[in-house]
PDB file of N, H, CA, C and O in Angstrom:
ATOM      1  N   MET A   1      16.727  -4.388 -10.777  1.00  0.00           N
ATOM      2  CA  MET A   1      16.552  -3.174 -10.665  1.00  0.00           C
ATOM      3  C   MET A   1      17.518  -2.169 -10.107  1.00  0.00           C
ATOM      4  O   MET A   1      17.492  -2.082  -8.880  1.00  0.00           O
ATOM      5  N   ARG A   2      17.944  -1.778 -10.425  1.00  0.00           N
ATOM      6  H   ARG A   2      17.965  -1.848 -11.423  1.00  0.00           H
ATOM      7  CA  ARG A   2      19.322  -0.628  -9.823  1.00  0.00           C
ATOM      8  C   ARG A   2      18.406   0.483  -9.479  1.00  0.00           C
ATOM      9  O   ARG A   2      17.656   1.173 -10.169  1.00  0.00           O
ATOM     10  N   LEU A   3      18.670   0.459  -8.272  1.00  0.00           N
ATOM     11  H   LEU A   3      19.280  -0.102  -7.712  1.00  0.00           H
ATOM     12  CA  LEU A   3      18.926   1.772  -7.115  1.00  0.00           C
ATOM     13  C   LEU A   3      19.923   2.508  -7.115  1.00  0.00           C
ATOM     14  O   LEU A   3      20.933   2.076  -7.670  1.00  0.00           O
ATOM     15  N   PRO A   4      19.953   3.939  -6.450  1.00  0.00           N
ATOM     16  CA  PRO A   4      20.784   4.549  -6.520  1.00  0.00           C
ATOM     17  C   PRO A   4      21.585   4.186  -5.006  1.00  0.00           C
ATOM     18  O   PRO A   4      20.938   3.756  -4.051  1.00  0.00           O
ATOM     19  N   GLU A   5      23.278   4.457  -4.927  1.00  0.00           N
ATOM     20  H   GLU A   5      23.803   4.807  -5.702  1.00  0.00           H
ATOM     21  CA  GLU A   5      23.865   3.891  -4.353  1.00  0.00           C
ATOM     22  C   GLU A   5      23.105   4.064  -2.638  1.00  0.00           C
ATOM     23  O   GLU A   5      23.055   3.277  -1.693  1.00  0.00           O
ATOM     24  N   ALA A   6      22.618   5.406  -2.817  1.00  0.00           N
ATOM     25  H   ALA A   6      22.659   6.046  -3.584  1.00  0.00           H
ATOM     26  CA  ALA A   6      22.017   5.406  -1.059  1.00  0.00           C
ATOM     27  C   ALA A   6      20.950   4.646  -1.296  1.00  0.00           C
ATOM     28  O   ALA A   6      21.207   3.734  -0.511  1.00  0.00           O
ATOM     29  N   GLU A   7      19.999   4.361  -1.768  1.00  0.00           N
ATOM     30  H   GLU A   7      19.790   5.102  -2.406  1.00  0.00           H
ATOM     31  CA  GLU A   7      19.035   3.146  -1.592  1.00  0.00           C
ATOM     32  C   GLU A   7      19.275   1.927  -1.529  1.00  0.00           C
ATOM     33  O   GLU A   7      18.741   1.155  -0.734  1.00  0.00           O
ATOM     34  N   GLU A   8      20.408   1.533  -2.667  1.00  0.00           N
ATOM     35  H   GLU A   8      20.843   2.161  -3.313  1.00  0.00           H
ATOM     36  CA  GLU A   8      21.251  -0.256  -2.037  1.00  0.00           C
ATOM     37  C   GLU A   8      21.405   0.170  -1.489  1.00  0.00           C
ATOM     38  O   GLU A   8      20.619   1.053  -1.830  1.00  0.00           O
ATOM     39  N   ALA A   9      21.940   0.642  -0.396  1.00  0.00           N
ATOM     40  H   ALA A   9      22.580  -0.076  -0.119  1.00  0.00           H
ATOM     41  CA  ALA A   9      22.550   0.473   0.812  1.00  0.00           C
ATOM     42  C   ALA A   9      21.836   0.734   1.996  1.00  0.00           C
ATOM     43  O   ALA A   9      22.014  -0.024   2.949  1.00  0.00           O
ATOM     44  N   ALA A  10      20.828   1.958   2.122  1.00  0.00           N
ATOM     45  H   ALA A  10      20.683   2.573   1.347  1.00  0.00           H
ATOM     46  CA  ALA A  10      19.341   0.859   2.856  1.00  0.00           C
ATOM     47  C   ALA A  10      18.489   0.269   2.855  1.00  0.00           C
ATOM     48  O   ALA A  10      17.537   0.324   3.633  1.00  0.00           O
ATOM     49  N   LEU A  11      18.731  -0.724   1.585  1.00  0.00           N
ATOM     50  H   LEU A  11      19.504  -0.768   0.952  1.00  0.00           H
ATOM     51  CA  LEU A  11      17.857  -1.510   1.443  1.00  0.00           C
ATOM     52  C   LEU A  11      19.176  -2.977   1.880  1.00  0.00           C
ATOM     53  O   LEU A  11      18.643  -3.897   2.500  1.00  0.00           O
ATOM     54  N   ASP A  12      20.480  -3.141   1.633  1.00  0.00           N
ATOM     55  H   ASP A  12      20.913  -2.394   1.129  1.00  0.00           H
ATOM     56  CA  ASP A  12      21.380  -4.253   2.354  1.00  0.00           C
ATOM     57  C   ASP A  12      20.931  -3.667   3.944  1.00  0.00           C
ATOM     58  O   ASP A  12      20.441  -4.651   4.498  1.00  0.00           O
ATOM     59  N   ALA A  13      20.905  -2.902   4.568  1.00  0.00           N
ATOM     60  H   ALA A  13      21.304  -2.102   4.118  1.00  0.00           H
ATOM     61  CA  ALA A  13      20.839  -2.647   5.583  1.00  0.00           C
ATOM     62  C   ALA A  13      19.387  -3.110   6.600  1.00  0.00           C
ATOM     63  O   ALA A  13      19.194  -3.445   7.768  1.00  0.00           O
ATOM     64  N   GLN A  14      18.466  -2.865   5.209  1.00  0.00           N
ATOM     65  H   GLN A  14      18.624  -2.592   4.259  1.00  0.00           H
ATOM     66  CA  GLN A  14      16.907  -3.121   6.207  1.00  0.00           C
ATOM     67  C   GLN A  14      17.056  -4.488   6.045  1.00  0.00           C
ATOM     68  O   GLN A  14      16.403  -5.173   6.832  1.00  0.00           O
ATOM     69  N   ALA A  15      17.922  -5.218   5.020  1.00  0.00           N
ATOM     70  H   ALA A  15      18.452  -4.662   4.380  1.00  0.00           H
ATOM     71  CA  ALA A  15      17.540  -6.953   5.094  1.00  0.00           C
ATOM     72  C   ALA A  15      18.440  -8.046   5.276  1.00  0.00           C
ATOM     73  O   ALA A  15      18.430  -9.182   4.803  1.00  0.00           O
ATOM     74  N   VAL A  16      19.685  -7.124   6.526  1.00  0.00           N
ATOM     75  H   VAL A  16      19.693  -6.201   6.911  1.00  0.00           H
ATOM     76  CA  VAL A  16      20.380  -7.687   7.730  1.00  0.00           C
ATOM     77  C   VAL A  16      19.097  -7.464   8.974  1.00  0.00           C
ATOM     78  O   VAL A  16      18.761  -8.425   9.667  1.00  0.00           O
ATOM     79  N   VAL A  17      18.496  -6.184   9.132  1.00  0.00           N
ATOM     80  H   VAL A  17      18.769  -5.404   8.569  1.00  0.00           H
ATOM     81  CA  VAL A  17      18.049  -6.116  10.338  1.00  0.00           C
ATOM     82  C   VAL A  17      17.095  -7.417  10.485  1.00  0.00           C
ATOM     83  O   VAL A  17      17.173  -8.352  11.282  1.00  0.00           O
ATOM     84  N   GLU A  18      16.178  -7.161   9.457  1.00  0.00           N
ATOM     85  H   GLU A  18      16.115  -6.401   8.810  1.00  0.00           H
ATOM     86  CA  GLU A  18      14.853  -8.359   9.064  1.00  0.00           C
ATOM     87  C   GLU A  18      15.451  -9.434   8.932  1.00  0.00           C
ATOM     88  O   GLU A  18      14.750 -10.059   9.728  1.00  0.00           O
ATOM     89  N   GLY A  19      16.180 -10.179   8.579  1.00  0.00           N
ATOM     90  H   GLY A  19      16.750  -9.671   7.933  1.00  0.00           H
ATOM     91  CA  GLY A  19      16.924 -10.670   8.522  1.00  0.00           C
ATOM     92  C   GLY A  19      16.239 -11.136   6.634  1.00  0.00           C
ATOM     93  O   GLY A  19      16.424 -12.226   6.092  1.00  0.00           O
ATOM     94  N   ARG A  20      15.784 -10.421   6.265  1.00  0.00           N
ATOM     95  H   ARG A  20      15.634  -9.535   6.705  1.00  0.00           H
ATOM     96  CA  ARG A  20      15.347 -11.189   4.494  1.00  0.00           C
ATOM     97  C   ARG A  20      16.202 -10.937   3.522  1.00  0.00           C
ATOM     98  O   ARG A  20      17.205 -10.225   3.562  1.00  0.00           O
ATOM     99  N   SER A  21      15.708 -11.629   2.528  1.00  0.00           N
ATOM    100  H   SER A  21      14.893 -12.207   2.495  1.00  0.00           H
ATOM    101  CA  SER A  21      16.479 -10.915   0.983  1.00  0.00           C
ATOM    102  C   SER A  21      16.283  -9.165   0.572  1.00  0.00           C
ATOM    103  O   SER A  21      15.328  -8.505   0.981  1.00  0.00           O
ATOM    104  N   LYS A  22      16.957  -8.826   0.037  1.00  0.00           N
ATOM    105  H   LYS A  22      17.733  -9.363  -0.294  1.00  0.00           H
ATOM    106  CA  LYS A  22      16.697  -7.655  -0.899  1.00  0.00           C
ATOM    107  C   LYS A  22      15.242  -7.722  -1.356  1.00  0.00           C
ATOM    108  O   LYS A  22      14.336  -6.890  -1.294  1.00  0.00           O
ATOM    109  N   SER A  23      15.311  -9.269  -1.948  1.00  0.00           N
ATOM    110  H   SER A  23      16.047  -9.944  -1.998  1.00  0.00           H
ATOM    111  CA  SER A  23      14.130  -9.250  -3.479  1.00  0.00           C
ATOM    112  C   SER A  23      12.942  -9.642  -2.490  1.00  0.00           C
ATOM    113  O   SER A  23      11.868  -9.107  -2.762  1.00  0.00           O
ATOM    114  N   ASP A  24      12.966 -10.562  -1.291  1.00  0.00           N
ATOM    115  H   ASP A  24      13.839 -10.997  -1.069  1.00  0.00           H
ATOM    116  CA  ASP A  24      11.877 -10.059  -0.535  1.00  0.00           C
ATOM    117  C   ASP A  24      10.962  -8.647  -0.140  1.00  0.00           C
ATOM    118  O   ASP A  24       9.928  -8.079  -0.491  1.00  0.00           O
ATOM    119  N   ILE A  25      11.757  -8.539   0.551  1.00  0.00           N
ATOM    120  H   ILE A  25      12.597  -9.001   0.836  1.00  0.00           H
ATOM    121  CA  ILE A  25      11.688  -6.686   0.621  1.00  0.00           C
ATOM    122  C   ILE A  25      10.986  -6.081  -0.148  1.00  0.00           C
ATOM    123  O   ILE A  25       9.860  -5.643   0.088  1.00  0.00           O
ATOM    124  N   THR A  26      11.992  -5.953  -1.796  1.00  0.00           N
ATOM    125  H   THR A  26      12.906  -6.309  -1.988  1.00  0.00           H
ATOM    126  CA  THR A  26      11.183  -5.060  -2.752  1.00  0.00           C
ATOM    127  C   THR A  26       9.956  -5.873  -2.680  1.00  0.00           C
ATOM    128  O   THR A  26       8.896  -5.510  -2.169  1.00  0.00           O
ATOM    129  N   ARG A  27      10.222  -7.120  -3.294  1.00  0.00           N
ATOM    130  H   ARG A  27      11.083  -7.415  -3.709  1.00  0.00           H
ATOM    131  CA  ARG A  27       8.519  -7.602  -3.660  1.00  0.00           C
ATOM    132  C   ARG A  27       7.519  -7.198  -2.761  1.00  0.00           C
ATOM    133  O   ARG A  27       6.477  -6.782  -3.269  1.00  0.00           O
ATOM    134  N   ALA A  28       7.607  -7.230  -1.508  1.00  0.00           N
ATOM    135  H   ALA A  28       8.453  -7.568  -1.095  1.00  0.00           H
ATOM    136  CA  ALA A  28       6.287  -6.603  -0.068  1.00  0.00           C
ATOM    137  C   ALA A  28       6.527  -5.299  -0.712  1.00  0.00           C
ATOM    138  O   ALA A  28       5.460  -4.748  -0.982  1.00  0.00           O
ATOM    139  N   ALA A  29       7.535  -4.644  -1.036  1.00  0.00           N
ATOM    140  H   ALA A  29       8.401  -5.092  -0.817  1.00  0.00           H
ATOM    141  CA  ALA A  29       6.882  -3.410  -1.088  1.00  0.00           C
ATOM    142  C   ALA A  29       5.586  -2.307  -2.790  1.00  0.00           C
ATOM    143  O   ALA A  29       4.786  -1.426  -3.105  1.00  0.00           O
ATOM    144  N   LEU A  30       6.820  -3.944  -3.327  1.00  0.00           N
ATOM    145  H   LEU A  30       7.470  -4.659  -3.071  1.00  0.00           H
ATOM    146  CA  LEU A  30       6.377  -3.673  -5.016  1.00  0.00           C
ATOM    147  C   LEU A  30       4.628  -3.991  -4.723  1.00  0.00           C
ATOM    148  O   LEU A  30       3.811  -3.323  -5.357  1.00  0.00           O
ATOM    149  N   ARG A  31       4.262  -4.806  -3.954  1.00  0.00           N
ATOM    150  H   ARG A  31       4.926  -5.349  -3.440  1.00  0.00           H
ATOM    151  CA  ARG A  31       2.589  -5.980  -3.949  1.00  0.00           C
ATOM    152  C   ARG A  31       1.890  -4.345  -3.294  1.00  0.00           C
ATOM    153  O   ARG A  31       0.929  -3.716  -3.737  1.00  0.00           O
ATOM    154  N   ALA A  32       2.761  -4.022  -2.154  1.00  0.00           N
ATOM    155  H   ALA A  32       3.542  -4.532  -1.794  1.00  0.00           H
ATOM    156  CA  ALA A  32       1.955  -3.286  -1.116  1.00  0.00           C
ATOM    157  C   ALA A  32       1.814  -1.696  -2.298  1.00  0.00           C
ATOM    158  O   ALA A  32       0.789  -1.015  -2.353  1.00  0.00           O
ATOM    159  N   ASP A  33       2.868  -1.458  -2.977  1.00  0.00           N
ATOM    160  H   ASP A  33       3.700  -2.011  -2.932  1.00  0.00           H
ATOM    161  CA  ASP A  33       2.602  -0.039  -3.450  1.00  0.00           C
ATOM    162  C   ASP A  33       0.610  -0.408  -5.039  1.00  0.00           C
ATOM    163  O   ASP A  33      -0.347   0.234  -5.472  1.00  0.00           O
ATOM    164  N   ILE A  34       1.202  -1.759  -5.158  1.00  0.00           N
ATOM    165  H   ILE A  34       1.979  -2.281  -4.806  1.00  0.00           H
ATOM    166  CA  ILE A  34       0.189  -1.465  -6.156  1.00  0.00           C
ATOM    167  C   ILE A  34      -1.130  -2.010  -6.210  1.00  0.00           C
ATOM    168  O   ILE A  34      -1.853  -2.196  -7.189  1.00  0.00           O
ATOM    169  N   LEU A  35      -1.412  -2.336  -4.445  1.00  0.00           N
ATOM    170  H   LEU A  35      -0.824  -2.185  -3.650  1.00  0.00           H
ATOM    171  CA  LEU A  35      -2.587  -2.829  -3.875  1.00  0.00           C
ATOM    172  C   LEU A  35      -3.132  -1.637  -3.921  1.00  0.00           C
ATOM    173  O   LEU A  35      -4.154  -1.339  -4.539  1.00  0.00           O
ATOM    174  N   ARG A  36      -2.071  -0.526  -2.892  1.00  0.00           N
ATOM    175  H   ARG A  36      -1.240  -0.768  -2.390  1.00  0.00           H
ATOM    176  CA  ARG A  36      -2.833   1.171  -2.570  1.00  0.00           C
ATOM    177  C   ARG A  36      -3.769   1.920  -3.757  1.00  0.00           C
ATOM    178  O   ARG A  36      -4.898   2.412  -3.760  1.00  0.00           O
ATOM    179  N   HIS A  37      -2.375   1.694  -5.077  1.00  0.00           N
ATOM    180  H   HIS A  37      -1.459   1.295  -5.075  1.00  0.00           H
ATOM    181  CA  HIS A  37      -3.212   2.360  -6.407  1.00  0.00           C
ATOM    182  C   HIS A  37      -4.202   1.424  -6.952  1.00  0.00           C
ATOM    183  O   HIS A  37      -4.449   1.418  -8.158  1.00  0.00           O
ATOM    184  N   ARG A  38      -4.809   0.592  -6.085  1.00  0.00           N
ATOM    185  H   ARG A  38      -4.608   0.596  -5.105  1.00  0.00           H
ATOM    186  CA  ARG A  38      -5.729  -0.340  -7.227  1.00  0.00           C
ATOM    187  C   ARG A  38      -7.056   0.318  -7.436  1.00  0.00           C
ATOM    188  O   ARG A  38      -7.697   0.712  -6.462  1.00  0.00           O
ATOM    189  N   ARG A  39      -7.365   0.415  -8.290  1.00  0.00           N
ATOM    190  H   ARG A  39      -6.844   0.095  -9.081  1.00  0.00           H
ATOM    191  CA  ARG A  39      -9.307   0.328  -8.380  1.00  0.00           C
ATOM    192  C   ARG A  39      -9.866  -0.887  -8.935  1.00  0.00           C
ATOM    193  O   ARG A  39      -9.515  -1.791  -9.693  1.00  0.00           O
ATOM    194  N   TRP A  40     -10.980  -0.512  -8.183  1.00  0.00           N
ATOM    195  H   TRP A  40     -11.266   0.222  -7.568  1.00  0.00           H
ATOM    196  CA  TRP A  40     -11.463  -1.249  -7.999  1.00  0.00           C
ATOM    197  C   TRP A  40     -12.962  -1.390  -8.967  1.00  0.00           C
ATOM    198  O   TRP A  40     -13.694  -0.403  -9.041  1.00  0.00           O
ATOM    199  N   ASP A  41     -13.250  -2.393  -9.522  1.00  0.00           N
ATOM    200  H   ASP A  41     -12.656  -3.195  -9.462  1.00  0.00           H
ATOM    201  CA  ASP A  41     -14.307  -2.232 -10.598  1.00  0.00           C
ATOM    202  C   ASP A  41     -15.440  -2.332 -10.122  1.00  0.00           C
ATOM    203  O   ASP A  41     -16.113  -1.668 -10.911  1.00  0.00           O
ATOM    204  N   ALA A  42     -16.582  -2.987  -8.820  1.00  0.00           N
ATOM    205  H   ALA A  42     -16.035  -3.525  -8.180  1.00  0.00           H
ATOM    206  CA  ALA A  42     -17.527  -2.526  -7.796  1.00  0.00           C
ATOM    207  C   ALA A  42     -17.158  -2.214  -6.741  1.00  0.00           C
ATOM    208  O   ALA A  42     -16.420  -3.079  -6.271  1.00  0.00           O
ATOM    209  N   PRO A  43     -17.349  -1.131  -5.913  1.00  0.00           N
ATOM    210  CA  PRO A  43     -17.825  -0.683  -4.603  1.00  0.00           C
ATOM    211  C   PRO A  43     -17.633  -2.057  -3.465  1.00  0.00           C
ATOM    212  O   PRO A  43     -18.242  -3.106  -3.679  1.00  0.00           O
ATOM    213  N   LEU A  44     -16.912  -1.929  -2.512  1.00  0.00           N
ATOM    214  H   LEU A  44     -16.417  -1.078  -2.338  1.00  0.00           H
ATOM    215  CA  LEU A  44     -16.849  -3.242  -1.436  1.00  0.00           C
ATOM    216  C   LEU A  44     -17.924  -3.172  -1.027  1.00  0.00           C
ATOM    217  O   LEU A  44     -18.584  -4.179  -0.769  1.00  0.00           O
ATOM    218  N   LEU A  45     -18.385  -1.899  -0.861  1.00  0.00           N
ATOM    219  H   LEU A  45     -17.850  -1.081  -1.071  1.00  0.00           H
ATOM    220  CA  LEU A  45     -19.981  -1.901   0.168  1.00  0.00           C
ATOM    221  C   LEU A  45     -21.288  -1.680  -0.758  1.00  0.00           C
ATOM    222  O   LEU A  45     -21.107  -1.105  -1.831  1.00  0.00           O
ATOM    223  N   THR A  46     -22.432  -2.048  -0.456  1.00  0.00           N
ATOM    224  H   THR A  46     -22.579  -2.516   0.416  1.00  0.00           H
ATOM    225  CA  THR A  46     -23.480  -1.758  -1.453  1.00  0.00           C
ATOM    226  C   THR A  46     -24.105   0.055  -0.309  1.00  0.00           C
ATOM    227  O   THR A  46     -23.713   0.196   0.850  1.00  0.00           O
ATOM    228  N   ASP A  47     -24.883   0.948  -0.888  1.00  0.00           N
ATOM    229  H   ASP A  47     -25.201   0.834  -1.829  1.00  0.00           H
ATOM    230  CA  ASP A  47     -25.641   1.401  -0.082  1.00  0.00           C
ATOM    231  C   ASP A  47     -26.825   0.910   1.091  1.00  0.00           C
ATOM    232  O   ASP A  47     -27.547   1.551   1.853  1.00  0.00           O
ATOM    233  N   GLU A  48     -26.620  -0.694   0.803  1.00  0.00           N
ATOM    234  H   GLU A  48     -26.033  -1.215   0.184  1.00  0.00           H
ATOM    235  CA  GLU A  48     -27.352  -0.864   1.669  1.00  0.00           C
ATOM    236  C   GLU A  48     -27.059  -0.861   2.970  1.00  0.00           C
ATOM    237  O   GLU A  48     -27.663  -0.403   3.941  1.00  0.00           O
ATOM    238  N   GLU A  49     -25.701  -1.635   2.819  1.00  0.00           N
ATOM    239  H   GLU A  49     -25.211  -2.007   2.031  1.00  0.00           H
ATOM    240  CA  GLU A  49     -24.413  -2.201   3.760  1.00  0.00           C
ATOM    241  C   GLU A  49     -23.854  -0.737   4.245  1.00  0.00           C
ATOM    242  O   GLU A  49     -22.654  -0.815   4.506  1.00  0.00           O
ATOM    243  N   THR A  50     -24.501   0.833   4.474  1.00  0.00           N
ATOM    244  H   THR A  50     -25.476   0.896   4.263  1.00  0.00           H
ATOM    245  CA  THR A  50     -23.367   1.613   5.055  1.00  0.00           C
ATOM    246  C   THR A  50     -24.790   2.151   5.501  1.00  0.00           C
ATOM    247  O   THR A  50     -25.790   1.436   5.562  1.00  0.00           O
ATOM    248  N   PHE A  51     -24.745   3.792   5.868  1.00  0.00           N
ATOM    249  H   PHE A  51     -23.932   4.373   5.818  1.00  0.00           H
ATOM    250  CA  PHE A  51     -25.254   3.827   6.646  1.00  0.00           C
ATOM    251  C   PHE A  51     -25.090   5.199   7.119  1.00  0.00           C
ATOM    252  O   PHE A  51     -23.891   5.386   7.326  1.00  0.00           O
ATOM    253  N   ASP A  52     -26.262   6.952   7.556  1.00  0.00           N
ATOM    254  H   ASP A  52     -27.236   6.800   7.388  1.00  0.00           H
ATOM    255  CA  ASP A  52     -25.668   8.080   6.825  1.00  0.00           C
ATOM    256  C   ASP A  52     -26.121   8.378   7.919  1.00  0.00           C
ATOM    257  O   ASP A  52     -27.125   8.221   8.613  1.00  0.00           O
ATOM    258  N   LEU A  53     -24.519   9.151   7.921  1.00  0.00           N
ATOM    259  H   LEU A  53     -23.703   9.279   7.357  1.00  0.00           H
ATOM    260  CA  LEU A  53     -23.797   9.677   9.625  1.00  0.00           C
ATOM    261  C   LEU A  53     -24.300  10.578  10.273  1.00  0.00           C
ATOM    262  O   LEU A  53     -24.043  10.854  11.444  1.00  0.00           O
ATOM    263  N   GLY A  54     -25.679  11.544   8.984  1.00  0.00           N
ATOM    264  H   GLY A  54     -25.888  11.320   8.032  1.00  0.00           H
ATOM    265  CA  GLY A  54     -25.929  13.010   9.442  1.00  0.00           C
ATOM    266  C   GLY A  54     -25.535  14.344   8.207  1.00  0.00           C
ATOM    267  O   GLY A  54     -24.708  14.457   7.302  1.00  0.00           O
ATOM    268  N   ASN A  55     -26.069  14.763   8.483  1.00  0.00           N
ATOM    269  H   ASN A  55     -26.741  14.671   9.218  1.00  0.00           H
ATOM    270  CA  ASN A  55     -25.487  15.641   8.161  1.00  0.00           C
ATOM    271  C   ASN A  55     -23.876  16.864   9.001  1.00  0.00           C
ATOM    272  O   ASN A  55     -23.788  16.995  10.222  1.00  0.00           O
ATOM    273  N   PRO A  56     -23.309  17.249   8.450  1.00  0.00           N
ATOM    274  CA  PRO A  56     -22.105  17.631   8.577  1.00  0.00           C
ATOM    275  C   PRO A  56     -22.146  18.907   9.940  1.00  0.00           C
ATOM    276  O   PRO A  56     -23.099  19.452  10.498  1.00  0.00           O
ATOM    277  N   LEU A  57     -20.676  19.038  10.117  1.00  0.00           N
ATOM    278  H   LEU A  57     -19.902  18.595   9.664  1.00  0.00           H
ATOM    279  CA  LEU A  57     -21.712  19.482  11.968  1.00  0.00           C
ATOM    280  C   LEU A  57     -21.718  21.300  11.307  1.00  0.00           C
ATOM    281  O   LEU A  57     -21.400  21.293  10.117  1.00  0.00           O
ATOM    282  N   GLU A  58     -22.031  22.857  11.891  1.00  0.00           N
ATOM    283  H   GLU A  58     -22.290  22.863  12.857  1.00  0.00           H
ATOM    284  CA  GLU A  58     -22.270  24.019  11.157  1.00  0.00           C
ATOM    285  C   GLU A  58     -21.682  24.047  12.720  1.00  0.00           C
ATOM    286  O   GLU A  58     -21.703  23.115  13.525  1.00  0.00           O
ATOM    287  N   GLU A  59     -21.108  25.503  12.924  1.00  0.00           N
ATOM    288  H   GLU A  59     -21.092  26.260  12.271  1.00  0.00           H
ATOM    289  CA  GLU A  59     -21.426  26.243  14.060  1.00  0.00           C
ATOM    290  C   GLU A  59     -22.663  27.178  14.122  1.00  0.00           C
ATOM    291  O   GLU A  59     -22.906  27.814  15.148  1.00  0.00           O
TER     292      GLU A  59
END
């Protein structure tokens, strides 16, 4: 993977601070981004497993 010079330097510094490899940091960031944007085939909870908090508050 090619990074701009400033990002490569920041990654180098972060690797030193954390005592991890640049590859490890990059893989972890990639996994986090993929999971953050994942689309689930089914909802995590069914309607029976949730509860209604009521109507919105009005002034």
